[in-house]
Coordinates of C-alpha atoms in Angstrom, one line a residue:
Chain A
X1 CA 36.8 25.2 -27.3
X2 CA 33.0 24.9 -27.0
X3 CA 31.3 26.2 -23.9
X4 CA 30.6 23.7 -21.2
X5 CA 27.0 22.4 -21.3
X6 CA 24.5 23.8 -18.8
X7 CA 23.6 20.4 -17.5
X8 CA 26.0 17.5 -17.7
X9 CA 25.1 14.2 -16.2
X10 CA 27.2 11.1 -16.4
X11 CA 26.3 7.6 -15.4
X12 CA 23.1 8.4 -13.5
X13 CA 21.6 5.5 -11.7
X14 CA 18.4 5.4 -9.7
X15 CA 17.5 2.5 -7.5
X16 CA 14.1 2.1 -5.8
X17 CA 14.8 -0.9 -3.7
X18 CA 17.3 -3.7 -3.5
X19 CA 16.0 -5.4 -6.6
X20 CA 15.0 -2.8 -9.1
X21 CA 17.2 -0.3 -10.8
X22 CA 15.0 2.0 -12.8
X23 CA 17.9 4.1 -14.4
X24 CA 21.1 2.3 -15.3
X25 CA 23.9 4.6 -16.2
X26 CA 22.3 7.4 -18.1
X27 CA 24.3 10.3 -19.7
X28 CA 22.5 13.5 -20.4
X29 CA 23.8 16.9 -21.5
X30 CA 21.8 20.0 -22.1
X31 CA 23.4 22.9 -23.9
X32 CA 22.4 26.4 -23.1
X33 CA 19.5 27.7 -25.1
X34 CA 18.8 24.2 -26.6
X35 CA 16.2 21.6 -26.3
X36 CA 17.2 18.1 -25.4
X37 CA 14.3 15.5 -25.7
X38 CA 14.3 12.2 -23.9
X39 CA 12.0 9.8 -25.6
X40 CA 10.8 6.3 -24.5
X41 CA 7.9 4.1 -23.5
X42 CA 6.2 4.3 -20.1
X43 CA 8.5 2.7 -17.5
X44 CA 11.8 3.3 -19.4
X45 CA 13.1 5.6 -16.6
X46 CA 12.8 8.9 -18.4
X47 CA 10.7 10.7 -15.8
X48 CA 12.7 9.2 -13.0
X49 CA 15.9 10.5 -14.6
X50 CA 14.4 14.0 -14.8
X51 CA 13.2 13.9 -11.2
X52 CA 16.6 12.6 -10.1
X53 CA 18.3 15.7 -11.7
X54 CA 15.9 18.0 -9.8
X55 CA 16.4 16.0 -6.6
X56 CA 12.7 15.4 -6.4
X57 CA 12.7 11.6 -6.2
X58 CA 10.2 10.0 -3.9
X59 CA 11.6 8.9 -0.5
X60 CA 13.2 5.5 -0.8
X61 CA 14.7 6.1 -4.2
X62 CA 18.4 6.4 -4.3
X63 CA 20.4 8.2 -7.0
X64 CA 24.0 8.0 -7.8
X65 CA 26.1 9.2 -10.7
X66 CA 29.7 9.6 -11.9
X67 CA 29.0 13.3 -12.0
X68 CA 26.1 15.7 -12.2
X69 CA 27.0 19.2 -13.0
X70 CA 24.8 22.3 -13.4
X71 CA 26.7 25.3 -14.9
X72 CA 29.9 23.6 -13.9
X73 CA 28.8 23.1 -10.3
X74 CA 28.5 19.7 -8.8
X75 CA 24.9 19.2 -7.7
X76 CA 25.1 15.6 -6.7
X77 CA 26.7 16.4 -3.3
X78 CA 24.7 19.5 -2.6
X79 CA 23.0 19.7 0.8
X80 CA 19.1 19.8 0.8
X81 CA 19.1 23.5 1.5
X82 CA 21.6 24.3 -1.2
X83 CA 19.6 22.2 -3.7
X84 CA 16.4 24.0 -2.6
X85 CA 18.0 27.3 -3.4
X86 CA 18.8 26.1 -6.9
X87 CA 15.4 24.6 -7.6
X88 CA 12.8 27.0 -8.8
X89 CA 15.5 29.6 -9.1
X90 CA 18.0 28.5 -11.7
X91 CA 16.4 25.2 -12.7
X92 CA 12.6 24.8 -12.8
X93 CA 10.3 22.0 -13.6
X94 CA 6.8 21.5 -15.0
X95 CA 4.9 18.2 -14.9
X96 CA 2.6 16.0 -16.8
X97 CA -0.5 16.5 -14.8
X98 CA -1.6 20.1 -14.9
X99 CA -4.9 19.2 -13.3
X100 CA -3.3 18.1 -10.0
X101 CA 0.1 19.9 -10.0
X102 CA -1.3 23.1 -8.6
X103 CA -2.4 23.3 -5.0
X104 CA -6.2 23.4 -4.9
X105 CA -6.3 25.4 -1.7
X106 CA -4.4 28.5 -2.8
X107 CA -4.9 31.1 -5.5
X108 CA -2.9 31.1 -8.7
X109 CA -1.4 34.4 -7.6
X110 CA -0.3 33.2 -4.2
X111 CA 1.3 30.0 -5.7
X112 CA 3.1 32.0 -8.4
X113 CA 4.2 34.7 -6.0
X114 CA 5.8 32.4 -3.5
X115 CA 8.1 31.0 -6.2
X116 CA 9.7 34.5 -6.5
X117 CA 9.5 35.6 -2.9
X118 CA 11.3 32.3 -1.9
X119 CA 14.4 33.1 -4.0
X120 CA 14.4 36.9 -4.2
X121 CA 14.1 39.7 -1.8
X122 CA 10.9 41.1 -3.2
X123 CA 7.5 42.1 -1.7
X124 CA 4.3 40.2 -2.3
X125 CA 3.0 43.0 -4.6
X126 CA 6.1 43.0 -6.7
X127 CA 5.9 39.2 -7.0
X128 CA 2.3 39.5 -8.1
X129 CA 3.2 42.1 -10.7
X130 CA 5.8 39.8 -12.1
X131 CA 3.3 36.9 -12.1
X132 CA 0.8 39.0 -14.1
X133 CA 3.5 39.9 -16.6
X134 CA 4.4 36.2 -17.1
X135 CA 0.8 35.2 -17.4
X136 CA 0.5 37.6 -20.3
X137 CA 3.7 36.2 -21.7
X138 CA 2.4 32.7 -21.8
X139 CA -0.7 33.9 -23.5
X140 CA -3.2 34.2 -20.7
X141 CA -5.6 37.1 -21.0
X142 CA -7.0 39.0 -18.0
X143 CA -4.0 38.0 -15.8
X144 CA -5.4 40.1 -12.9
X145 CA -8.5 37.9 -12.8
X146 CA -6.5 34.7 -13.1
X147 CA -4.3 35.6 -10.2
X148 CA -7.3 35.8 -7.9
X149 CA -8.7 32.5 -9.2
X150 CA -8.2 29.0 -7.8
X151 CA -6.8 26.1 -9.9
X152 CA -10.2 24.3 -10.2
X153 CA -11.6 27.4 -12.0
X154 CA -9.1 26.9 -14.9
X155 CA -9.0 24.4 -17.8
X156 CA -6.1 22.0 -18.2
X157 CA -4.4 24.0 -20.9
X158 CA -4.6 27.1 -18.8
X159 CA -3.2 25.4 -15.8
X160 CA -0.3 24.1 -17.8
X161 CA 0.4 27.7 -19.0
X162 CA 0.2 28.8 -15.4
X163 CA 2.7 26.0 -14.5
X164 CA 5.0 27.3 -17.2
X165 CA 4.6 30.9 -16.1
X166 CA 5.3 29.8 -12.5
X167 CA 8.4 28.0 -13.5
X168 CA 9.7 31.2 -15.2
X169 CA 9.2 33.4 -12.1
X170 CA 12.9 33.5 -11.3
X171 CA 14.1 33.5 -14.9
X172 CA 15.7 30.0 -14.8
X173 CA 18.4 28.8 -17.1
X174 CA 17.1 25.3 -17.3
X175 CA 13.5 24.2 -17.6
X176 CA 12.8 20.5 -17.2
X177 CA 9.4 19.6 -18.7
X178 CA 8.1 16.1 -17.9
X179 CA 5.5 15.2 -20.5
X180 CA 4.1 18.7 -20.4
X181 CA 1.6 18.0 -23.2
X182 CA 0.6 14.4 -22.6
X183 CA -2.5 15.2 -20.6
X184 CA -3.8 17.9 -23.0
X185 CA -5.9 18.1 -26.1
X186 CA -4.1 17.8 -29.4
X187 CA -4.7 21.5 -30.3
X188 CA -3.7 22.6 -26.9
X189 CA -0.5 20.4 -27.1
X190 CA 0.5 22.3 -30.2
X191 CA 0.0 25.7 -28.5
X192 CA 2.0 24.7 -25.5
X193 CA 4.9 23.4 -27.7
X194 CA 4.9 26.6 -29.7
X195 CA 4.9 28.5 -26.5
X196 CA 7.9 26.6 -25.2
X197 CA 9.8 27.2 -28.4
X198 CA 9.0 30.9 -28.4
X199 CA 10.0 31.3 -24.8
X200 CA 13.3 29.5 -25.5
X201 CA 14.0 31.9 -28.4
X202 CA 13.1 34.9 -26.2
X203 CA 14.7 33.9 -22.9
X204 CA 17.5 31.6 -24.0
X205 CA 16.1 28.8 -21.9
X206 CA 17.7 25.4 -22.0
X207 CA 14.9 22.8 -22.0
X208 CA 15.1 19.1 -21.0
X209 CA 11.9 17.7 -22.4
X210 CA 10.6 14.3 -21.4
X211 CA 8.1 12.7 -23.8
X212 CA 6.9 9.5 -25.4
X213 CA 5.7 11.4 -28.4
X214 CA 8.0 11.5 -31.4
X215 CA 5.8 14.2 -33.0
X216 CA 6.7 16.4 -30.1
X217 CA 10.4 15.6 -30.5
X218 CA 10.3 16.4 -34.2
X219 CA 8.8 19.8 -33.5
X220 CA 11.0 21.0 -30.8
X221 CA 14.2 19.0 -30.2
X222 CA 17.8 20.0 -31.0
X223 CA 19.1 16.8 -29.5
X224 CA 17.4 13.5 -28.7
X225 CA 18.1 10.7 -26.3
X226 CA 16.1 7.5 -26.7
X227 CA 15.7 5.6 -23.5
X228 CA 14.9 1.9 -23.1
X229 CA 14.8 -0.1 -19.9
X230 CA 16.7 2.5 -17.9
X231 CA 19.4 3.1 -20.5
X232 CA 20.0 5.7 -23.2
X233 CA 20.2 3.4 -26.2
X234 CA 20.7 6.1 -28.8
X235 CA 21.5 9.7 -28.7
X236 CA 22.0 12.2 -31.6
X237 CA 21.0 15.5 -33.0
X238 CA 17.3 15.5 -33.9
X239 CA 18.1 15.7 -37.7
X240 CA 20.5 12.8 -37.5
X241 CA 18.2 10.6 -35.5
X242 CA 15.2 11.1 -37.7
X243 CA 17.3 10.7 -40.9
X244 CA 19.4 7.7 -39.9
X245 CA 18.2 5.9 -36.7
X246 CA 20.8 3.3 -35.8
X247 CA 19.4 1.4 -32.8
X248 CA 16.7 -1.2 -33.7
X249 CA 14.5 0.2 -30.9
X250 CA 14.7 3.7 -32.4
X251 CA 14.0 2.3 -35.8
X252 CA 11.0 0.5 -34.3
X253 CA 9.7 3.6 -32.6
X254 CA 9.9 5.6 -35.8
X255 CA 8.2 2.8 -37.6
X256 CA 5.2 3.2 -35.2
X257 CA 4.5 6.7 -36.4
X258 CA 2.0 6.7 -39.2
X259 CA 3.0 9.1 -41.9
X260 CA 0.2 10.4 -44.1
X261 CA 0.8 9.5 -47.7
X262 CA 3.3 6.7 -46.8
X263 CA 0.8 4.5 -45.0
X264 CA -2.4 3.7 -46.7
X265 CA -5.7 3.6 -44.8
X266 CA -6.3 0.1 -43.6
X267 CA -2.6 -0.8 -43.4
X268 CA -1.7 -2.1 -40.0
X269 CA 0.0 0.4 -37.7
X270 CA 3.5 -0.3 -36.8
X271 CA 4.2 -1.7 -33.3
X272 CA 7.1 -3.3 -31.4
X273 CA 6.1 -6.6 -29.9
X274 CA 6.5 -7.2 -26.2
X275 CA 6.9 -4.7 -23.3
X276 CA 9.8 -3.0 -21.5
X277 CA 11.3 -5.7 -19.2
X278 CA 11.9 -5.1 -15.5
X279 CA 15.7 -5.3 -15.2
X280 CA 16.8 -7.2 -12.2
X281 CA 20.2 -7.1 -10.7
X282 CA 22.8 -9.2 -12.4
X283 CA 21.3 -8.5 -15.9
X284 CA 23.8 -8.4 -18.7
X285 CA 23.7 -7.5 -22.3
X286 CA 21.1 -5.6 -24.2
X287 CA 17.7 -4.9 -22.6
X288 CA 16.0 -4.9 -25.9
X289 CA 17.2 -8.2 -27.2
X290 CA 13.9 -10.1 -26.4
X291 CA 12.0 -7.7 -28.7
X292 CA 14.6 -7.2 -31.3
X293 CA 14.5 -8.8 -34.8
X294 CA 18.3 -8.7 -35.1
X295 CA 19.1 -10.3 -31.7
X296 CA 22.3 -12.4 -31.7
X297 CA 23.8 -14.7 -29.1
X298 CA 26.3 -12.1 -28.0
X299 CA 23.5 -9.7 -27.2
X300 CA 22.9 -11.7 -24.0
X301 CA 26.5 -11.2 -22.9
X302 CA 27.4 -7.6 -23.6
X303 CA 26.5 -4.6 -25.6
X304 CA 29.0 -2.1 -27.0
X305 CA 28.7 1.7 -27.0
X306 CA 29.2 3.0 -30.5
X307 CA 30.1 6.6 -31.4
X308 CA 30.4 7.9 -34.9
X309 CA 32.6 10.8 -33.6
X310 CA 30.1 13.4 -34.6
X311 CA 27.8 13.1 -31.5
X312 CA 25.7 10.2 -32.7
X313 CA 26.0 7.4 -30.2
X314 CA 24.1 4.1 -29.7
X315 CA 24.2 0.9 -27.8
X316 CA 24.2 -2.1 -30.1
X317 CA 26.3 -4.7 -31.8
X318 CA 25.1 -3.5 -35.1
X319 CA 26.7 -0.3 -36.4
Chain B
X1 CA -21.1 30.2 -0.8
X2 CA -24.6 31.5 0.2
X3 CA -26.3 28.6 -1.5
X4 CA -23.9 26.2 0.3
X5 CA -24.6 27.7 3.6
X6 CA -28.4 27.8 3.0
X7 CA -28.4 24.1 2.2
X8 CA -26.4 23.3 5.3
X9 CA -28.6 25.4 7.5
X10 CA -31.8 23.7 6.1
X11 CA -30.2 20.3 6.8
X12 CA -29.5 21.4 10.3
X13 CA -33.1 22.5 10.9
X14 CA -34.3 19.1 9.7
X15 CA -31.9 17.2 12.0
X16 CA -33.1 19.5 14.8
X17 CA -36.8 18.4 14.2
X18 CA -35.7 14.8 14.3
X19 CA -33.9 15.3 17.5
X20 CA -36.9 17.0 19.1
X21 CA -39.1 14.0 18.1
X22 CA -36.6 11.4 19.4
X23 CA -35.8 13.1 22.7
X24 CA -39.5 13.5 23.3
X25 CA -40.3 9.9 22.4
X26 CA -37.4 8.5 24.4
X27 CA -38.6 10.0 27.7
X28 CA -42.1 8.7 27.1
X29 CA -40.9 5.3 26.0
X30 CA -38.9 4.7 29.2
X31 CA -42.0 4.0 31.2
X32 CA -44.9 5.9 32.8
X33 CA -43.2 9.1 33.8
X34 CA -45.8 10.1 36.4
X35 CA -45.5 6.7 38.2
X36 CA -41.7 7.1 38.3
X37 CA -41.9 10.6 39.6
X38 CA -44.4 9.8 42.3
X39 CA -42.1 7.2 43.7
X40 CA -42.8 3.7 45.1
X41 CA -44.9 4.8 48.1
X42 CA -47.3 6.9 46.1
X43 CA -51.0 6.2 45.9
X44 CA -52.9 6.1 42.6
X45 CA -54.3 9.5 43.5
X46 CA -50.8 11.0 43.9
X47 CA -49.9 9.7 40.5
X48 CA -53.0 11.2 38.9
X49 CA -52.3 14.5 40.5
X50 CA -48.8 14.5 39.2
X51 CA -50.0 13.4 35.8
X52 CA -52.4 16.3 35.7
X53 CA -50.0 18.9 37.1
X54 CA -47.4 18.1 34.4
X55 CA -50.0 17.8 31.6
X56 CA -49.2 14.1 31.1
X57 CA -52.8 13.2 30.9
X58 CA -53.2 14.9 27.6
X59 CA -52.8 13.0 24.3
X60 CA -49.2 12.5 23.3
X61 CA -49.5 14.6 20.1
X62 CA -50.8 17.5 22.1
X63 CA -48.0 17.1 24.6
X64 CA -45.5 17.0 21.8
X65 CA -46.8 20.1 20.0
X66 CA -47.0 22.1 23.2
X67 CA -43.4 21.1 24.1
X68 CA -42.1 22.0 20.7
X69 CA -44.0 25.3 20.9
X70 CA -42.5 26.0 24.3
X71 CA -39.0 25.1 23.1
X72 CA -39.4 27.3 20.1
X73 CA -40.3 30.2 22.4
X74 CA -37.2 29.5 24.6
X75 CA -39.0 27.7 27.4
X76 CA -37.4 24.4 28.2
X77 CA -39.7 23.5 31.0
X78 CA -39.2 23.2 34.8
X79 CA -37.1 20.6 36.7
X80 CA -39.3 18.9 39.2
X81 CA -36.2 18.0 41.2
X82 CA -34.7 21.5 41.5
X83 CA -38.0 23.4 41.1
X84 CA -36.2 25.7 38.7
X85 CA -36.4 26.4 35.0
X86 CA -34.4 23.9 33.1
X87 CA -32.8 26.7 30.9
X88 CA -31.4 28.3 34.0
X89 CA -30.0 25.0 35.3
X90 CA -28.2 24.3 32.0
X91 CA -27.0 27.9 31.8
X92 CA -25.5 27.8 35.2
X93 CA -23.6 24.6 34.5
X94 CA -22.6 25.4 31.0
X95 CA -19.4 27.4 31.7
X96 CA -17.8 24.4 33.4
X97 CA -18.6 22.0 30.6
X98 CA -17.7 24.4 27.9
X99 CA -14.3 25.2 29.5
X100 CA -13.7 21.5 30.0
X101 CA -14.6 20.6 26.4
X102 CA -12.5 23.4 24.9
X103 CA -9.6 22.6 27.1
X104 CA -9.9 18.9 26.0
X105 CA -10.1 19.9 22.3
X106 CA -7.1 22.2 22.5
X107 CA -5.0 19.6 24.3
X108 CA -6.2 16.9 21.8
X109 CA -5.2 19.1 18.8
X110 CA -1.9 20.1 20.3
X111 CA -1.0 16.4 20.7
X112 CA -2.7 14.9 17.6
X113 CA -1.6 17.4 14.9
X114 CA 2.2 17.3 15.6
X115 CA 2.2 13.6 16.2
X116 CA 0.2 12.9 13.0
X117 CA 2.4 15.2 10.9
X118 CA 5.6 13.7 12.3
X119 CA 4.2 10.2 11.7
X120 CA 3.3 11.0 8.1
X121 CA 6.7 12.5 7.4
X122 CA 8.3 9.3 8.6
X123 CA 5.8 7.0 7.0
X124 CA 6.8 3.3 7.4
X125 CA 9.7 4.1 9.7
X126 CA 10.2 3.1 13.3
X127 CA 9.0 6.5 14.5
X128 CA 5.8 6.2 12.6
X129 CA 5.1 2.7 13.8
X130 CA 5.8 3.8 17.4
X131 CA 3.4 6.7 17.2
X132 CA 0.7 4.5 15.7
X133 CA 1.2 1.9 18.4
X134 CA 0.7 4.5 21.1
X135 CA -2.5 5.6 19.2
X136 CA -3.9 2.1 19.3
X137 CA -3.1 1.7 23.0
X138 CA -4.7 5.1 23.7
X139 CA -7.8 4.1 21.8
X140 CA -8.1 1.0 23.8
X141 CA -7.7 2.6 27.2
X142 CA -11.0 3.5 28.9
X143 CA -11.1 7.1 30.0
X144 CA -12.4 6.5 33.5
X145 CA -9.5 4.2 34.2
X146 CA -6.9 6.7 32.8
X147 CA -8.7 9.4 34.9
X148 CA -8.4 7.4 38.1
X149 CA -4.7 6.6 37.3
X150 CA -3.9 10.3 36.8
X151 CA -5.8 11.2 40.0
X152 CA -3.8 8.6 41.9
X153 CA -0.3 9.5 40.5
X154 CA -0.4 13.2 39.6
X155 CA -3.0 14.2 42.1
X156 CA -2.5 12.2 45.2
X157 CA 1.0 10.7 45.1
X158 CA 2.9 13.7 43.6
X159 CA 0.3 16.3 44.4
X160 CA 1.0 18.3 41.2
X161 CA -2.5 19.1 40.2
X162 CA -5.9 19.4 41.9
X163 CA -8.0 16.2 41.6
X164 CA -11.4 17.7 42.0
X165 CA -13.3 20.9 41.6
X166 CA -12.4 23.9 39.3
X167 CA -11.9 26.7 41.8
X168 CA -8.6 27.4 40.1
X169 CA -7.7 27.1 36.4
X170 CA -5.4 24.1 36.9
X171 CA -8.4 22.1 38.0
X172 CA -9.2 21.7 34.3
X173 CA -5.9 20.2 33.4
X174 CA -6.4 16.7 34.5
X175 CA -10.0 16.2 33.3
X176 CA -9.2 18.1 30.1
X177 CA -6.3 15.8 29.5
X178 CA -8.4 12.7 30.1
X179 CA -11.1 14.0 27.8
X180 CA -8.5 14.8 25.1
X181 CA -6.9 11.4 25.4
X182 CA -9.9 9.6 23.9
X183 CA -10.0 12.0 20.9
X184 CA -6.3 12.0 20.2
X185 CA -6.0 8.6 18.4
X186 CA -8.7 9.4 15.9
X187 CA -7.5 12.9 15.2
X188 CA -4.0 11.8 14.9
X189 CA -4.7 8.9 12.5
X190 CA -6.7 11.3 10.3
X191 CA -4.0 13.9 10.3
X192 CA -1.4 11.2 9.5
X193 CA -3.6 9.7 6.7
X194 CA -4.3 13.1 5.1
X195 CA -0.7 14.2 5.4
X196 CA 0.6 10.9 3.8
X197 CA -1.7 11.5 0.8
X198 CA -0.9 15.2 0.6
X199 CA 2.9 14.6 0.8
X200 CA 2.7 12.2 -2.1
X201 CA 0.6 14.6 -4.2
X202 CA 1.5 16.3 -7.4
X203 CA 1.1 19.8 -5.9
X204 CA 3.5 19.0 -3.1
X205 CA 6.0 17.9 -5.8
X206 CA 5.4 21.2 -7.5
X207 CA 6.0 23.1 -4.2
X208 CA 9.3 21.2 -3.8
X209 CA 10.2 22.0 -7.4
X210 CA 9.8 25.6 -6.6
X211 CA 12.5 25.2 -4.0
X212 CA 10.3 25.9 -1.1
X213 CA 11.7 24.9 2.3
X214 CA 10.6 21.7 3.9
X215 CA 8.7 23.6 6.5
X216 CA 6.7 25.6 4.0
X217 CA 6.0 22.5 1.9
X218 CA 4.7 20.5 4.9
X219 CA 3.0 23.2 6.9
X220 CA 1.6 25.4 4.1
X221 CA 1.0 23.1 1.1
X222 CA 0.3 19.7 2.6
X223 CA -1.3 20.6 5.9
X224 CA -4.0 22.8 4.6
X225 CA -5.3 20.0 2.3
X226 CA -4.9 17.4 5.0
X227 CA -6.7 19.5 7.6
X228 CA -10.2 19.3 6.2
X229 CA -11.3 15.9 7.5
X230 CA -9.5 16.7 10.7
X231 CA -11.6 19.8 11.2
X232 CA -14.8 17.9 10.6
X233 CA -13.9 15.2 13.1
X234 CA -12.5 17.7 15.6
X235 CA -16.0 19.3 15.6
X236 CA -17.7 16.0 16.2
X237 CA -15.1 15.2 18.9
X238 CA -15.9 18.5 20.7
X239 CA -19.5 17.5 20.6
X240 CA -18.6 14.2 22.2
X241 CA -16.5 16.0 24.8
X242 CA -19.3 18.4 25.7
X243 CA -22.0 15.7 25.7
X244 CA -19.9 12.8 26.8
X245 CA -18.2 14.4 29.8
X246 CA -20.6 12.6 32.1
X247 CA -17.9 10.1 33.2
X248 CA -15.2 12.7 33.5
X249 CA -17.4 15.1 35.4
X250 CA -18.2 12.5 38.0
X251 CA -14.6 11.2 38.3
X252 CA -13.3 14.7 38.9
X253 CA -16.4 16.0 40.7
X254 CA -17.2 18.8 38.3
X255 CA -20.7 20.2 38.4
X256 CA -21.3 20.6 34.7
X257 CA -24.0 19.7 32.2
X258 CA -22.8 16.1 32.0
X259 CA -23.3 15.7 35.7
X260 CA -26.7 17.3 35.4
X261 CA -27.7 14.8 32.7
X262 CA -26.6 11.9 34.7
X263 CA -28.4 13.1 37.8
X264 CA -31.6 13.8 36.0
X265 CA -31.6 10.5 34.2
X266 CA -31.1 8.6 37.4
X267 CA -33.8 10.6 39.2
X268 CA -36.2 10.5 36.2
X269 CA -36.4 14.3 36.0
X270 CA -37.8 14.1 32.4
X271 CA -38.0 17.8 31.6
X272 CA -34.3 18.1 32.3
X273 CA -33.4 14.9 30.4
X274 CA -35.4 16.1 27.4
X275 CA -33.9 19.5 27.5
X276 CA -30.3 18.3 28.0
X277 CA -30.5 15.9 25.1
X278 CA -32.0 18.6 22.9
X279 CA -29.3 21.1 24.1
X280 CA -26.4 18.8 23.4
X281 CA -27.9 17.8 20.0
X282 CA -28.1 21.5 19.2
X283 CA -24.5 22.1 20.1
X284 CA -23.6 19.1 18.0
X285 CA -25.5 20.4 15.0
X286 CA -24.0 23.9 15.4
X287 CA -20.5 22.4 15.6
X288 CA -21.0 20.4 12.4
X289 CA -22.3 23.4 10.7
X290 CA -19.4 25.4 11.9
X291 CA -17.0 22.7 10.7
X292 CA -18.6 22.8 7.2
X293 CA -18.2 26.6 7.1
X294 CA -14.6 26.3 8.2
X295 CA -13.9 23.7 5.6
X296 CA -15.4 26.0 2.9
X297 CA -12.8 28.6 4.1
X298 CA -10.0 26.0 3.7
X299 CA -11.1 24.5 0.4
X300 CA -12.2 27.0 -2.3
X301 CA -13.8 24.1 -4.3
X302 CA -16.6 23.8 -1.7
X303 CA -17.5 27.4 -2.0
X304 CA -19.1 27.2 -5.4
X305 CA -20.5 23.7 -5.7

């Protein structure tokens, strides 16, 4: 019997107001020590799903789910205080915007230290020592100097490293990373991804990584979920998904990635026509049908969930 | 930090010089000072004597330069009404005005900050709208009217607080409250606006992701960033309170600098008018400078640029 997944979400829904449902029944599981990537275009609901798991949705957004378990414990019905105790302690999160995600008014040291002092009975100095140790671990030299500095004195790449180190203060089991490399230079992106992979190997972190970049997925993912218009349209192990994508949207996404040697200079880059639709209430069938080359009349009525029995699932009439 | 301060200080000196010029020009522009001082029954000879005695017969530039030189050496001139040095007049009335202004500011902040924070935390809800509506009403209410209402109800009808004079500390409560009242709406709206922005910011989301308590997220992470414009405006408001307490001081019969200013303007005591304008402007400039420095403490980014 396999161990229960660390994070197990079934049928997650997020509604912003009466008309718009941004996430429509998403299933996500993250195994201990593994990386689960959620890929999709802007507006597909991937970030909202991750914020919903952390309980960090903006006011006015409502989440519901069949169940949402963290380490076997239901976290859907947790009180605000109980959820606060979990956040930053056992599950931590880093964000897309390293430039604005740190508070400009406080030093790096004070912001990192409070993550530990909030959840553990330790003194300020102990917390700062731990912060310095983690800064070294994420590849920042002269940690003593950095701790005394303010966010505006650091580059974007450094700030994202600080965010990662800060997330690790309490030794979390789950790290949710919402587009952690999107705002960074390509070379820095690669460094941050390598860092996340090394940290995972060293600390046994489970990572839920939100990205729109298939290159990132290929480098780091064990499992991939492809989201489209608030639904997971395909989910499989990374090797399976890249080798044999089943959903037309996934195939389209992979077709957008230029592969050196396969595509000649001057050839048109792949693209999927159209944009992610806003799904209003009462919508039935497949959200992708208006952009899909294989669309059939029944796509407007319903869409079956297909499962090959080996963990490769997708939502489509085509198998 | 030093460079920042030096630039601010230089700016303050320039503003000071401008104020000197304007306050000098205004008293000279408001008519022939000697004629006004001499009164309606005076002969031409009286007027000439006064003109000579106060040095008003000299060319304007000479008068200006000698006044600036006097001011620079700490001599603000003599009041012809009180026959006393203006500096002493102001000094003797300053404690009343200062206490009143500070009382007003403290009351204003004690009302505006919590209300603004609560409104921001309930943005768009009934509570927020209610608070904002009270703010608009408050802004529209003239302070002399509120002052009189409070005097009638709290002072005369219920006899809870003294209505005039400041022989005891509670004499400051009513005038302080009225003074604060006009400052509350602006400070509250600023607090609310800053807090709404801060609460929606990425760093507040980070603070929440760390599992910090709601109190810590709001009071530590959001408020510090929202406080900067509030500090700047609070300093200006204190300036208003100190300089603009003329109405309040006369409603509540307080013998402060505001009352002195009103008296000297109506009696054409130009050395006092000049000096009071200069004095209030100086306080204003000092307060703004102080606010800049305090903001530099709050926001590390200001310290280097």
